[in-house]
JSON list of C-alpha atoms in Angstrom, two decimals:
[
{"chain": "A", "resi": 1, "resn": "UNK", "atom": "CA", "xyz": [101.12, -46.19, 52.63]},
{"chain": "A", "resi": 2, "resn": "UNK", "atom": "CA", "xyz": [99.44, -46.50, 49.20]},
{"chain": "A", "resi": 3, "resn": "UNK", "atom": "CA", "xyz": [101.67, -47.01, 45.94]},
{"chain": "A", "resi": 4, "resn": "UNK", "atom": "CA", "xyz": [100.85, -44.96, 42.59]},
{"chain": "A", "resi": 5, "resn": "UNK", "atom": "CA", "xyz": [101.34, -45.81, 39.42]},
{"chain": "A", "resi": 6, "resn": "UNK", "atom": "CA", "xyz": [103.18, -43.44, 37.27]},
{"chain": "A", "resi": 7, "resn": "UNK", "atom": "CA", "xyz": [101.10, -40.91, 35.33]},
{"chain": "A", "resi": 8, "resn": "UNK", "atom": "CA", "xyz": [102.57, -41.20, 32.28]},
{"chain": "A", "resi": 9, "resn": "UNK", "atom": "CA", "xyz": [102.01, -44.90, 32.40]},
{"chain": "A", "resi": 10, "resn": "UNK", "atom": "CA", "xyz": [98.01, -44.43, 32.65]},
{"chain": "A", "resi": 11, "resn": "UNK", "atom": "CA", "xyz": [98.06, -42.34, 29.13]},
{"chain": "A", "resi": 12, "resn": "UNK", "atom": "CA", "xyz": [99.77, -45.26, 27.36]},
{"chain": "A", "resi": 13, "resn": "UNK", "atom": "CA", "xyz": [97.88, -48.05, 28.63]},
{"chain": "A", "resi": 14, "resn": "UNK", "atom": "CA", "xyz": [95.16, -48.61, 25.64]},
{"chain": "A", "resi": 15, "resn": "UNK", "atom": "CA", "xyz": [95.11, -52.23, 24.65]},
{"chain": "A", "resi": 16, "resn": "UNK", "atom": "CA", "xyz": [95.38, -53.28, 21.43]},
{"chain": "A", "resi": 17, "resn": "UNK", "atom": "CA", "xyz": [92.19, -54.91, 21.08]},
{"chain": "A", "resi": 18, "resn": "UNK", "atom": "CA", "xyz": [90.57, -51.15, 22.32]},
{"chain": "A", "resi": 19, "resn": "UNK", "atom": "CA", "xyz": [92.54, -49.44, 19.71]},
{"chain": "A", "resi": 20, "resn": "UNK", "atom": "CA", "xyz": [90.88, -52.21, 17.30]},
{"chain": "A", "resi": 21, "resn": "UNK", "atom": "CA", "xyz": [87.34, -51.23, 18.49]},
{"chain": "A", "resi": 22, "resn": "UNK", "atom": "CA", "xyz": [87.59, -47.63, 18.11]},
{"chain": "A", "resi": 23, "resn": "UNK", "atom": "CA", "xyz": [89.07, -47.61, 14.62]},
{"chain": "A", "resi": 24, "resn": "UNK", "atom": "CA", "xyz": [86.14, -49.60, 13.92]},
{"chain": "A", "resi": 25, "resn": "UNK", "atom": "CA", "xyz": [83.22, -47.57, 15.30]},
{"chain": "A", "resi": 26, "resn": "UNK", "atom": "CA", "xyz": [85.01, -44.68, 13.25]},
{"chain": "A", "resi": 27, "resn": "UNK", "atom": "CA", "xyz": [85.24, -46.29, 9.73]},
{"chain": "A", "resi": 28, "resn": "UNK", "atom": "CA", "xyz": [81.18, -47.67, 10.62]},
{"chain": "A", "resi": 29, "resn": "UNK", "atom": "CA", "xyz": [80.07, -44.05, 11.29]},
{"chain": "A", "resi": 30, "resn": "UNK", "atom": "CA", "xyz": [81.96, -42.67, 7.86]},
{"chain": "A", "resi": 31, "resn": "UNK", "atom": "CA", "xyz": [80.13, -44.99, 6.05]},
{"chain": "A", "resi": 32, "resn": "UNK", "atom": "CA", "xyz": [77.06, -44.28, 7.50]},
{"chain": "A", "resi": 33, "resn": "UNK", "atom": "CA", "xyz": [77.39, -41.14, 7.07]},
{"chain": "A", "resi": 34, "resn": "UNK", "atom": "CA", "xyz": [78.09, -41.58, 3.41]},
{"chain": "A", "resi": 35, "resn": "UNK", "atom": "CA", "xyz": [74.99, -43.76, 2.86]},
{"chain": "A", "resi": 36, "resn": "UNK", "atom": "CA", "xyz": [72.51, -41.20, 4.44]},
{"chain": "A", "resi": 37, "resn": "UNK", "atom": "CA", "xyz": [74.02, -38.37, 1.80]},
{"chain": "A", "resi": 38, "resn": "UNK", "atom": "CA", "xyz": [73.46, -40.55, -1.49]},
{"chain": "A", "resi": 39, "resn": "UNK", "atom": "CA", "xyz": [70.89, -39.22, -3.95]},
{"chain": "A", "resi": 40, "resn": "UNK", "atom": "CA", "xyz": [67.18, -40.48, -3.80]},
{"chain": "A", "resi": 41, "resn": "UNK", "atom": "CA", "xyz": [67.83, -42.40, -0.57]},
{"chain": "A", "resi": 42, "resn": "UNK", "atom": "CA", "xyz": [64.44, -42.00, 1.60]},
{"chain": "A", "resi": 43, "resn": "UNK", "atom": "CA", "xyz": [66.35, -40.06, 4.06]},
{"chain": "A", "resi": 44, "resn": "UNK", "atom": "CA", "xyz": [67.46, -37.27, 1.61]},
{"chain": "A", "resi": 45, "resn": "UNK", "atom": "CA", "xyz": [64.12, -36.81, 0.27]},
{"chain": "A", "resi": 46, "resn": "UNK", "atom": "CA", "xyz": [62.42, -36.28, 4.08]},
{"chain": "A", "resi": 47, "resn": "UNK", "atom": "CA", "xyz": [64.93, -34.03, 4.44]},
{"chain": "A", "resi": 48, "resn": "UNK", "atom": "CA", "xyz": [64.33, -31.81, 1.01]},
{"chain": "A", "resi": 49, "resn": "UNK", "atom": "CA", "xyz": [60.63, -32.28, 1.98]},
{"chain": "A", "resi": 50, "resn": "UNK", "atom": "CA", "xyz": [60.97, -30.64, 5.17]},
{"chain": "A", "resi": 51, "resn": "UNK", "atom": "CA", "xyz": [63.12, -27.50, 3.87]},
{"chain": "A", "resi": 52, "resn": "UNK", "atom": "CA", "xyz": [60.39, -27.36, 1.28]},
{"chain": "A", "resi": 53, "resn": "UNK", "atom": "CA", "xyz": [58.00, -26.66, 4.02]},
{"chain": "A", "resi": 54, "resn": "UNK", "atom": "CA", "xyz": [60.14, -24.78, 5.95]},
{"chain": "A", "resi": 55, "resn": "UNK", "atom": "CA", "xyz": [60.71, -22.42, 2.73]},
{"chain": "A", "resi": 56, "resn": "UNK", "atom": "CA", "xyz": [56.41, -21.96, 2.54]},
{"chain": "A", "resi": 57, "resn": "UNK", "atom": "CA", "xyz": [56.02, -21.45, 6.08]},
{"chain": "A", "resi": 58, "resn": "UNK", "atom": "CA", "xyz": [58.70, -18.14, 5.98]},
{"chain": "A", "resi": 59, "resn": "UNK", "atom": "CA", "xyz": [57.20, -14.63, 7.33]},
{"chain": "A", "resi": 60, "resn": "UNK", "atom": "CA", "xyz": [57.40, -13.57, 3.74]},
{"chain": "A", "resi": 61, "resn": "UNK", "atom": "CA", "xyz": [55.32, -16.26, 1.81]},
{"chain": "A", "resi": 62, "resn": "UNK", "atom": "CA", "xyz": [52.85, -15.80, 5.50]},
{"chain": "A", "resi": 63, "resn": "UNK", "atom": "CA", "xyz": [52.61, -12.34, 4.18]},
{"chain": "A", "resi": 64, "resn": "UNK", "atom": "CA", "xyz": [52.43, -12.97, 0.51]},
{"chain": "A", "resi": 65, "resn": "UNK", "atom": "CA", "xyz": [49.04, -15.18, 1.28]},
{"chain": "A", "resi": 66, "resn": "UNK", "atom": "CA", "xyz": [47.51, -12.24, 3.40]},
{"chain": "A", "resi": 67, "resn": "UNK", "atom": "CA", "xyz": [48.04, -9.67, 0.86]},
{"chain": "A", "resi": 68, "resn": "UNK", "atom": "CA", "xyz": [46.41, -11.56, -1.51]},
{"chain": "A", "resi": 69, "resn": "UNK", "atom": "CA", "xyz": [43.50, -13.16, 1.25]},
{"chain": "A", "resi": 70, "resn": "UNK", "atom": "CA", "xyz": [42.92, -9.01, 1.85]},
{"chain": "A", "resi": 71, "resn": "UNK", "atom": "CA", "xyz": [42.56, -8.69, -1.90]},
{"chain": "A", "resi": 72, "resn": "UNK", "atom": "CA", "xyz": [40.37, -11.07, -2.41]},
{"chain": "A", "resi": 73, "resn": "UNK", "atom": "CA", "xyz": [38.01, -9.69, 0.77]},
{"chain": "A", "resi": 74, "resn": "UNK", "atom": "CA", "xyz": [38.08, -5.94, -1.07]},
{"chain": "A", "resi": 75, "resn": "UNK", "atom": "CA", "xyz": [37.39, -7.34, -3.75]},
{"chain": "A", "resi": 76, "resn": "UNK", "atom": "CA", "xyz": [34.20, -9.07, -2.94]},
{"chain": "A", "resi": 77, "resn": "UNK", "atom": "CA", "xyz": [33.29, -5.69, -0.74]},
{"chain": "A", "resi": 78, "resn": "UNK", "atom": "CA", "xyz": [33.67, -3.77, -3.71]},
{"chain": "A", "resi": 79, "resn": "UNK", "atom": "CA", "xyz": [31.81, -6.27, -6.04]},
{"chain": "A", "resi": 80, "resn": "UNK", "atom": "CA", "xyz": [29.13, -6.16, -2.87]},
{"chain": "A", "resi": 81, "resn": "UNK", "atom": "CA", "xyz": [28.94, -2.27, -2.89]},
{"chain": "A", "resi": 82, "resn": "UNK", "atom": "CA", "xyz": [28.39, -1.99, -6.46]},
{"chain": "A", "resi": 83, "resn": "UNK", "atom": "CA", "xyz": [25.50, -4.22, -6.83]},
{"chain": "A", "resi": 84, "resn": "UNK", "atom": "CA", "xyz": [23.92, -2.23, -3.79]},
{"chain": "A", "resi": 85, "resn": "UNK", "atom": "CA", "xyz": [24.49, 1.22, -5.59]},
{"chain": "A", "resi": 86, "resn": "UNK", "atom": "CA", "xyz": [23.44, -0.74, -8.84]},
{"chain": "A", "resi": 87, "resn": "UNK", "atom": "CA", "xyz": [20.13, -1.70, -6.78]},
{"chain": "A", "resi": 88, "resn": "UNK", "atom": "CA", "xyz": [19.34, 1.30, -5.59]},
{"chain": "A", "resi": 89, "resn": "UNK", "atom": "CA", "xyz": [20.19, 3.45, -8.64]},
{"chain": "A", "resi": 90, "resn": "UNK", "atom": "CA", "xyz": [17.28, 0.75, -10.52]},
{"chain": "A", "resi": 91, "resn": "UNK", "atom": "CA", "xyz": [15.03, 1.59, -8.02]},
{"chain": "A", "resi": 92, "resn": "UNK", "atom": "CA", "xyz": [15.38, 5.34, -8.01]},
{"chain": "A", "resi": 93, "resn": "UNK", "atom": "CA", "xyz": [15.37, 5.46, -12.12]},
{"chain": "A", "resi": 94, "resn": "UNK", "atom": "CA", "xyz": [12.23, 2.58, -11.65]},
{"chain": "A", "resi": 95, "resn": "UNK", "atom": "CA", "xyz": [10.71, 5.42, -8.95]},
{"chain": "A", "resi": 96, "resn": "UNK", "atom": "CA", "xyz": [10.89, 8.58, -11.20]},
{"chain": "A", "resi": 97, "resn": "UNK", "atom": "CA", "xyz": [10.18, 6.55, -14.00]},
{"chain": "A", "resi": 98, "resn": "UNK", "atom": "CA", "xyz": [6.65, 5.55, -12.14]},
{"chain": "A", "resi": 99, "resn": "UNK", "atom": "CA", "xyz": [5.80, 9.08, -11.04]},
{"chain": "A", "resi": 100, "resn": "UNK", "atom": "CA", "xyz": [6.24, 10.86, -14.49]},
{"chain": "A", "resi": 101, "resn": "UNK", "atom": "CA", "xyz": [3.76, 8.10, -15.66]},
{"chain": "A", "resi": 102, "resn": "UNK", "atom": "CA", "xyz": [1.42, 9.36, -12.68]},
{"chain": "A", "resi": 103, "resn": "UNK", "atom": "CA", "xyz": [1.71, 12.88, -13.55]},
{"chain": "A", "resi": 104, "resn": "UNK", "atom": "CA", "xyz": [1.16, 12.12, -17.11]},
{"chain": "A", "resi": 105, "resn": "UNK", "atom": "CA", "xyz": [-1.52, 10.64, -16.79]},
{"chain": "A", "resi": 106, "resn": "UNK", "atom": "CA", "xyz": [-2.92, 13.28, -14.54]},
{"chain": "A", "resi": 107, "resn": "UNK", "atom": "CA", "xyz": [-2.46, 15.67, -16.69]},
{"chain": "A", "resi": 108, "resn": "UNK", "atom": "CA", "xyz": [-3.68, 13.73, -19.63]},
{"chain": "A", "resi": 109, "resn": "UNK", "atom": "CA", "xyz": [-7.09, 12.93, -17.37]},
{"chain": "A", "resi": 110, "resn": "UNK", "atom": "CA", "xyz": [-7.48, 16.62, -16.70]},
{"chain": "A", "resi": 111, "resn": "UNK", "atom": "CA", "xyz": [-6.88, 17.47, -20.29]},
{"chain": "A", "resi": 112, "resn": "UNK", "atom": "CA", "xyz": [-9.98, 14.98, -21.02]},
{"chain": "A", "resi": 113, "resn": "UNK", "atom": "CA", "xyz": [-11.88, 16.18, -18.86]},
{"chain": "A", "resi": 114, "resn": "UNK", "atom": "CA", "xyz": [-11.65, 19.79, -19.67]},
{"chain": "A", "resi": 115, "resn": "UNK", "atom": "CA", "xyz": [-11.97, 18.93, -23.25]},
{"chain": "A", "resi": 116, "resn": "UNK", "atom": "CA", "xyz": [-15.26, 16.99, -22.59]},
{"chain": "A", "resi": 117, "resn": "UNK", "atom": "CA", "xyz": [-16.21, 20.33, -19.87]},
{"chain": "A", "resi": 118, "resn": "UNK", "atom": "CA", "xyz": [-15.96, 22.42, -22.98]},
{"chain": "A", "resi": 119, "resn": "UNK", "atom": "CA", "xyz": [-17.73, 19.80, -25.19]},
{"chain": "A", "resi": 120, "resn": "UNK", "atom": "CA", "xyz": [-20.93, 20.10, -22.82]},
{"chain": "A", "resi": 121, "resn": "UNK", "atom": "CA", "xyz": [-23.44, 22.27, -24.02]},
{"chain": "A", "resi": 122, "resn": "UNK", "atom": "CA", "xyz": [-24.55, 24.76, -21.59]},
{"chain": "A", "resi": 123, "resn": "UNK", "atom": "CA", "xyz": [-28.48, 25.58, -21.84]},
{"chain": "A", "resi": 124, "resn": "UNK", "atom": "CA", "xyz": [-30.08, 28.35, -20.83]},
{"chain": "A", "resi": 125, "resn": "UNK", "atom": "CA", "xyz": [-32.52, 28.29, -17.76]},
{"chain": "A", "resi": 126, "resn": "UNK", "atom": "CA", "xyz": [-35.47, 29.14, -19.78]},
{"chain": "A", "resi": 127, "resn": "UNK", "atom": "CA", "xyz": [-38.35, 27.06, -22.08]},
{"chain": "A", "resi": 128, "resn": "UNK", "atom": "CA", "xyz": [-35.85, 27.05, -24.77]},
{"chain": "A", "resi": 129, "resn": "UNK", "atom": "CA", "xyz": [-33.18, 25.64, -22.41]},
{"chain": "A", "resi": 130, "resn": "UNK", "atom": "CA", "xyz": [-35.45, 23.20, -20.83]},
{"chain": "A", "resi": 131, "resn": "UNK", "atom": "CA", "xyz": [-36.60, 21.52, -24.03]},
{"chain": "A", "resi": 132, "resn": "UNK", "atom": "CA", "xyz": [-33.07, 21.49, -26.10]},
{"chain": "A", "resi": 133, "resn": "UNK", "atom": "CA", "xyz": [-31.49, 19.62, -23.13]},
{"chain": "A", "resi": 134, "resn": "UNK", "atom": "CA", "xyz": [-34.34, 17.19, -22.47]},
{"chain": "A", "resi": 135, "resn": "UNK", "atom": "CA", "xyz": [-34.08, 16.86, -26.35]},
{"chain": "A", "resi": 136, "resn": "UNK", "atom": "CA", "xyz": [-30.53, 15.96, -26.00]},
{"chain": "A", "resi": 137, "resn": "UNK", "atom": "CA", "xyz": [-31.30, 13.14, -23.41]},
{"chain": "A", "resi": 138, "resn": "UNK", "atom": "CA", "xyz": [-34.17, 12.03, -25.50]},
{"chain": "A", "resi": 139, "resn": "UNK", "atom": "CA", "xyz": [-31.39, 11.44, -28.16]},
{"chain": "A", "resi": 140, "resn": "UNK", "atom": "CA", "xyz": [-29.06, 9.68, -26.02]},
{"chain": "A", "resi": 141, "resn": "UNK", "atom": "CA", "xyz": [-32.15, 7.08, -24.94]},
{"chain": "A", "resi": 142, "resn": "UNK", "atom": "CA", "xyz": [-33.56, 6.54, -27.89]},
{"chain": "A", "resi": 143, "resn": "UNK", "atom": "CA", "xyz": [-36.96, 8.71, -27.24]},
{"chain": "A", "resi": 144, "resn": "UNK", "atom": "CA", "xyz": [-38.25, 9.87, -30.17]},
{"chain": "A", "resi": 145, "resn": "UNK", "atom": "CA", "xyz": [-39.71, 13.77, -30.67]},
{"chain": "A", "resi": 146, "resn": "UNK", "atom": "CA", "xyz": [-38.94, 17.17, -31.98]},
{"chain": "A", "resi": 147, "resn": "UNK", "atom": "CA", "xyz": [-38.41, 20.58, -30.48]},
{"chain": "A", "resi": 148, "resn": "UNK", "atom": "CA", "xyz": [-41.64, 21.61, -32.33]},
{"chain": "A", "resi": 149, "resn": "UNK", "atom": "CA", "xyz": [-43.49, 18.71, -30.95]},
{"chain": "A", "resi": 150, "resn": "UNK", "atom": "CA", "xyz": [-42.44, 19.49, -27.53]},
{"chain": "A", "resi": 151, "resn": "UNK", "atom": "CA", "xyz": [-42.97, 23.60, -27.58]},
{"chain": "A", "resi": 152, "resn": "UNK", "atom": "CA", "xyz": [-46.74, 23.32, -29.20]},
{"chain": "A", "resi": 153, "resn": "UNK", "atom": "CA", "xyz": [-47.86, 20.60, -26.24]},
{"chain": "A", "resi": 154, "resn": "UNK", "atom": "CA", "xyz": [-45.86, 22.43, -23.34]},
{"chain": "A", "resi": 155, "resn": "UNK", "atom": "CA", "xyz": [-47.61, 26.16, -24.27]},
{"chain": "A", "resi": 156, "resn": "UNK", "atom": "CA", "xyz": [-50.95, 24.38, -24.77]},
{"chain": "A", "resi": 157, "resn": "UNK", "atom": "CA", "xyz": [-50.40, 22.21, -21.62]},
{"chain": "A", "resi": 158, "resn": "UNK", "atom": "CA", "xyz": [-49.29, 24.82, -19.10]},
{"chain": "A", "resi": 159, "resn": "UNK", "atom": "CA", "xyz": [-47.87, 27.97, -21.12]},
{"chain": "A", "resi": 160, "resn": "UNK", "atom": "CA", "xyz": [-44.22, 27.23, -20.62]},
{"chain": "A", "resi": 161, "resn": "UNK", "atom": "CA", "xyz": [-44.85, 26.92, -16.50]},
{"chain": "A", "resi": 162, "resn": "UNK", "atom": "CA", "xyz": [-43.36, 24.32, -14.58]},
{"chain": "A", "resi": 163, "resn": "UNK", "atom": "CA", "xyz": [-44.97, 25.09, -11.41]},
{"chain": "A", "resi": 164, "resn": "UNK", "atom": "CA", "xyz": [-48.14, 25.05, -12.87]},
{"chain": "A", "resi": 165, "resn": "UNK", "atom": "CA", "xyz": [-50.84, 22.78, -11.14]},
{"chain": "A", "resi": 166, "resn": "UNK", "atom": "CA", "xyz": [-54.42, 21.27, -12.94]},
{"chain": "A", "resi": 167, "resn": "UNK", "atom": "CA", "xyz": [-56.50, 21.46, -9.75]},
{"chain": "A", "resi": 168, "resn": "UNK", "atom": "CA", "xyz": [-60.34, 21.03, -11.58]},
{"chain": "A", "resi": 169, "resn": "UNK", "atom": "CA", "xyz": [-60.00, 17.95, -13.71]},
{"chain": "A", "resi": 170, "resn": "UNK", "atom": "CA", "xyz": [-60.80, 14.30, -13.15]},
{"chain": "A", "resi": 171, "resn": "UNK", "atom": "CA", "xyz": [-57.22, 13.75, -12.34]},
{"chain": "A", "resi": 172, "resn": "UNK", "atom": "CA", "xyz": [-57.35, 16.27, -9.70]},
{"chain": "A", "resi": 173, "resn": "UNK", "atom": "CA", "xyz": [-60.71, 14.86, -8.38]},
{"chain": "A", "resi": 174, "resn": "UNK", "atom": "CA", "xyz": [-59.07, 11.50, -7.95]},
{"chain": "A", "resi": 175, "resn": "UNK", "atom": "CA", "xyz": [-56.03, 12.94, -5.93]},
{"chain": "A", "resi": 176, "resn": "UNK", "atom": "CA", "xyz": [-53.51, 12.65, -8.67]},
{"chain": "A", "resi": 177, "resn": "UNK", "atom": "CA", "xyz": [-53.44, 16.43, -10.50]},
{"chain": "A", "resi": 178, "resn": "UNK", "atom": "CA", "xyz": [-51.56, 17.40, -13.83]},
{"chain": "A", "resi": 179, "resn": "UNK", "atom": "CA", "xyz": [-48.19, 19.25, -12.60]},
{"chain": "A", "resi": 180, "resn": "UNK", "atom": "CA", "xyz": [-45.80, 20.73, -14.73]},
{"chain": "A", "resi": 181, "resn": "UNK", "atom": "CA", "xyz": [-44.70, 22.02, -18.25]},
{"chain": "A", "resi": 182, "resn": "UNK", "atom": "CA", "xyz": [-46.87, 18.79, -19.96]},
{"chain": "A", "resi": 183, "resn": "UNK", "atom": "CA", "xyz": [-49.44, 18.25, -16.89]},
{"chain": "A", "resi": 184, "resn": "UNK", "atom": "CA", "xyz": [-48.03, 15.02, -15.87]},
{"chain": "A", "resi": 185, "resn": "UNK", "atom": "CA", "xyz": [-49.64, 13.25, -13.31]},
{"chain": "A", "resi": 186, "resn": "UNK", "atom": "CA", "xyz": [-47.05, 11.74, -10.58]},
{"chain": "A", "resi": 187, "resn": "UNK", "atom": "CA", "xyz": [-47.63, 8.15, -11.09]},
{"chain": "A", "resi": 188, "resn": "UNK", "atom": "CA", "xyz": [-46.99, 8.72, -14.97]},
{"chain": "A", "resi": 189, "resn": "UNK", "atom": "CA", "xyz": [-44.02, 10.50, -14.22]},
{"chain": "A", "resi": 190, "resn": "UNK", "atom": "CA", "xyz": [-42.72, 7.75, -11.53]},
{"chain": "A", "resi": 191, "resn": "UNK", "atom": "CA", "xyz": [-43.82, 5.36, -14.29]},
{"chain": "A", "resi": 192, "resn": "UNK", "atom": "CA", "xyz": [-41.81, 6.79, -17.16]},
{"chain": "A", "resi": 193, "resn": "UNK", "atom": "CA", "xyz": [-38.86, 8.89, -15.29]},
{"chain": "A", "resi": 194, "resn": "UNK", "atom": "CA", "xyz": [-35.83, 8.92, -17.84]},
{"chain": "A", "resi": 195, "resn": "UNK", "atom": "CA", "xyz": [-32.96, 7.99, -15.75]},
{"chain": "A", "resi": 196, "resn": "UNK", "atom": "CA", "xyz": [-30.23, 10.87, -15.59]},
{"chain": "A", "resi": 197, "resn": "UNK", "atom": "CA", "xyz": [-33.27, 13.63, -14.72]},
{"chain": "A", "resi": 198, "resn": "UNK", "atom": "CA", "xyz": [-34.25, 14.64, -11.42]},
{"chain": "A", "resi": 199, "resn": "UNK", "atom": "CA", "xyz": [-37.02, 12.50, -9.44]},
{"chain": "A", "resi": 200, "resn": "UNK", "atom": "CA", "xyz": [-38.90, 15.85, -8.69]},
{"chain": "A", "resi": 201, "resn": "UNK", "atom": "CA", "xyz": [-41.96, 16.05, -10.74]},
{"chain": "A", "resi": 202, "resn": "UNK", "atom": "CA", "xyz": [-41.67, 20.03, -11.12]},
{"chain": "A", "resi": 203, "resn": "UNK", "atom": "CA", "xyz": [-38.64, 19.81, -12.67]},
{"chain": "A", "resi": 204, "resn": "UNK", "atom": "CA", "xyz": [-38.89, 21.31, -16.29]},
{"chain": "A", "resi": 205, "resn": "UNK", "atom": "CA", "xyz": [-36.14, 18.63, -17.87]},
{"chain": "A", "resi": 206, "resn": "UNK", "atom": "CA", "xyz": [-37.21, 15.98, -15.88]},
{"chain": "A", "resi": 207, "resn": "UNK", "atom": "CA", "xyz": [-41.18, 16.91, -16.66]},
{"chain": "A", "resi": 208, "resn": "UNK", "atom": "CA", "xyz": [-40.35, 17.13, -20.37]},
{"chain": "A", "resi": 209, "resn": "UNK", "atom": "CA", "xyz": [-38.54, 13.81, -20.89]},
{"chain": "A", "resi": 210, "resn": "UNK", "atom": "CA", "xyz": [-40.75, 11.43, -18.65]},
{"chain": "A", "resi": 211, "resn": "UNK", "atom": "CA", "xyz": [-43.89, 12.92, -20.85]},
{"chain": "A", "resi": 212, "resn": "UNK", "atom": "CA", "xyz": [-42.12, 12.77, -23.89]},
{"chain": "A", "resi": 213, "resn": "UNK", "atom": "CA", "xyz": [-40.97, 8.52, -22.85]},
{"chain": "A", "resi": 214, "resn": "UNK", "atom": "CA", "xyz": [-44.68, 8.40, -21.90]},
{"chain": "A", "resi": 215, "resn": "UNK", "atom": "CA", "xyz": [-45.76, 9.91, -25.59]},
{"chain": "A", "resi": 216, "resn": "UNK", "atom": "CA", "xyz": [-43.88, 7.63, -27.11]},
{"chain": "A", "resi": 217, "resn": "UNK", "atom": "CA", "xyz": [-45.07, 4.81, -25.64]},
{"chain": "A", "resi": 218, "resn": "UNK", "atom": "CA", "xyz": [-48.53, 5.46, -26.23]},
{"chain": "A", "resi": 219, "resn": "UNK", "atom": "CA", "xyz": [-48.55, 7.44, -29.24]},
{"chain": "A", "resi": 220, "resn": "UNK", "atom": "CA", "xyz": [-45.08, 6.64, -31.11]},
{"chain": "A", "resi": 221, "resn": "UNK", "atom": "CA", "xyz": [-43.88, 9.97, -30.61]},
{"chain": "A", "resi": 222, "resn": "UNK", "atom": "CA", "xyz": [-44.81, 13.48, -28.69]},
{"chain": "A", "resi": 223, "resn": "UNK", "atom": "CA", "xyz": [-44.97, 14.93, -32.09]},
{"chain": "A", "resi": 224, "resn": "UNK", "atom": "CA", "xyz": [-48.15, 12.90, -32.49]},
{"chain": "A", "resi": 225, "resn": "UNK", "atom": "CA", "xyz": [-50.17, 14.19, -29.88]},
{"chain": "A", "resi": 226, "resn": "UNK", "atom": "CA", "xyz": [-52.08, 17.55, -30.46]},
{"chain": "A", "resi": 227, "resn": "UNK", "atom": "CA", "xyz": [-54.31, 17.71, -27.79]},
{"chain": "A", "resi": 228, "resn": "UNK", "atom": "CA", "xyz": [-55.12, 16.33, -23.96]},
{"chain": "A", "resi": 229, "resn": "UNK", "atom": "CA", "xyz": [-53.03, 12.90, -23.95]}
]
């Protein structure tokens, strides 16, 4: 049968040298603990670090750095949309701009030309018609000649017809007949047609300014000629 020590005995059995030890480990920790919380030790500045870090990294400084992140985005959207509206309200004022220059100078151009419309003479279809406009022409290229110098040779030529037609003379023989207010034979008139004119040989203007080119050419001036030229 086993023996067993009294209980009470067990409690109260520490050694001396174990009390020793643990009074030791206690007084190292206290001072350990006293170094680690002295000012500007390595330790204590980690540690104000880290609750530095802890302090930015809070819901409400996460928030304060979105608000102003979203600012910064509506801004720029709002910066963006105003330079498109700016754009496009330059391009509309740049497009109205360009067609009231269009339709003033439409209207300008159709103001010239009426202008110059009422400007042009308007001759009569008659003798006195036919000669004042070829004498206008004659003017503008430098042909010499009068309106008497062209009404004596046309009424002793052909008596103020254009269709009329020398079918007797020499010119007539040799295939090539007078035609016309000043009986002008066609390769005289192909020869001295006045640009501007018709090309048709019975035409009165035409017939009076290729004859009158021709007169000048040969005689200095239609004026000058007073019989068969």
């Amino acid at each position: 049968m086993s023996t067993h020590a009294p209980s009470g005995h067990s409690r109260s059995s520490l050694t001396k040298a174990q009390k020793f030890s643990i009074a030791g480990v206690a007084t190292l920790g206290a001072a350990a603990l006293a170094f680690s919380i002295v000012p500007g030790s390595s330790e204590a500045e980690a540690e104000a670090l880290d609750s530095h870090a802890a302090a930015w990294s809070t819901p409400a400084h996460a928030q304060t750095v979105q608000a102003s992140v979203s600012k910064q985005q509506a801004n720029a959207s709002k910066q963006a949309k105003d330079a498109a509206a700016k754009a496009a309200a330059d391009k509309k004022a740049a497009d109205e701009a360009a067609a009231k220059k269009r339709a003033e100078d439409e209207r300008k151009a159709k103001e010239a030309a009426s202008r110059a419309a009422a400007r042009k003479p308007v001759y009569a279809n008659n003798l006195d018609g036919w000669i004042r406009q070829s004498l206008d022409i004659m003017k503008s290229k430098g042909i010499p000649g009068s309106y008497d110098g062209l009404h004596r040779n046309i009424m002793r030529e052909s008596t103020g017809n254009p269709n009329a037609k020398n079918g007797w003379d020499i010119n007539a023989i040799n295939g090539t007949p007078s035609i016309g207010l000043l009986q002008v034979i066609q390769p005289t008139f192909s020869a001295y047609h006045v640009e501007g004119t018709s090309t048709n040989i019975y035409d009165p203007v035409a017939n009076i300014t290729a004859a009158a080119n021709y007169a000048a050419d040969r005689y200095g001036s239609i004026d000058n000629v007073n019989s068969a030229y």
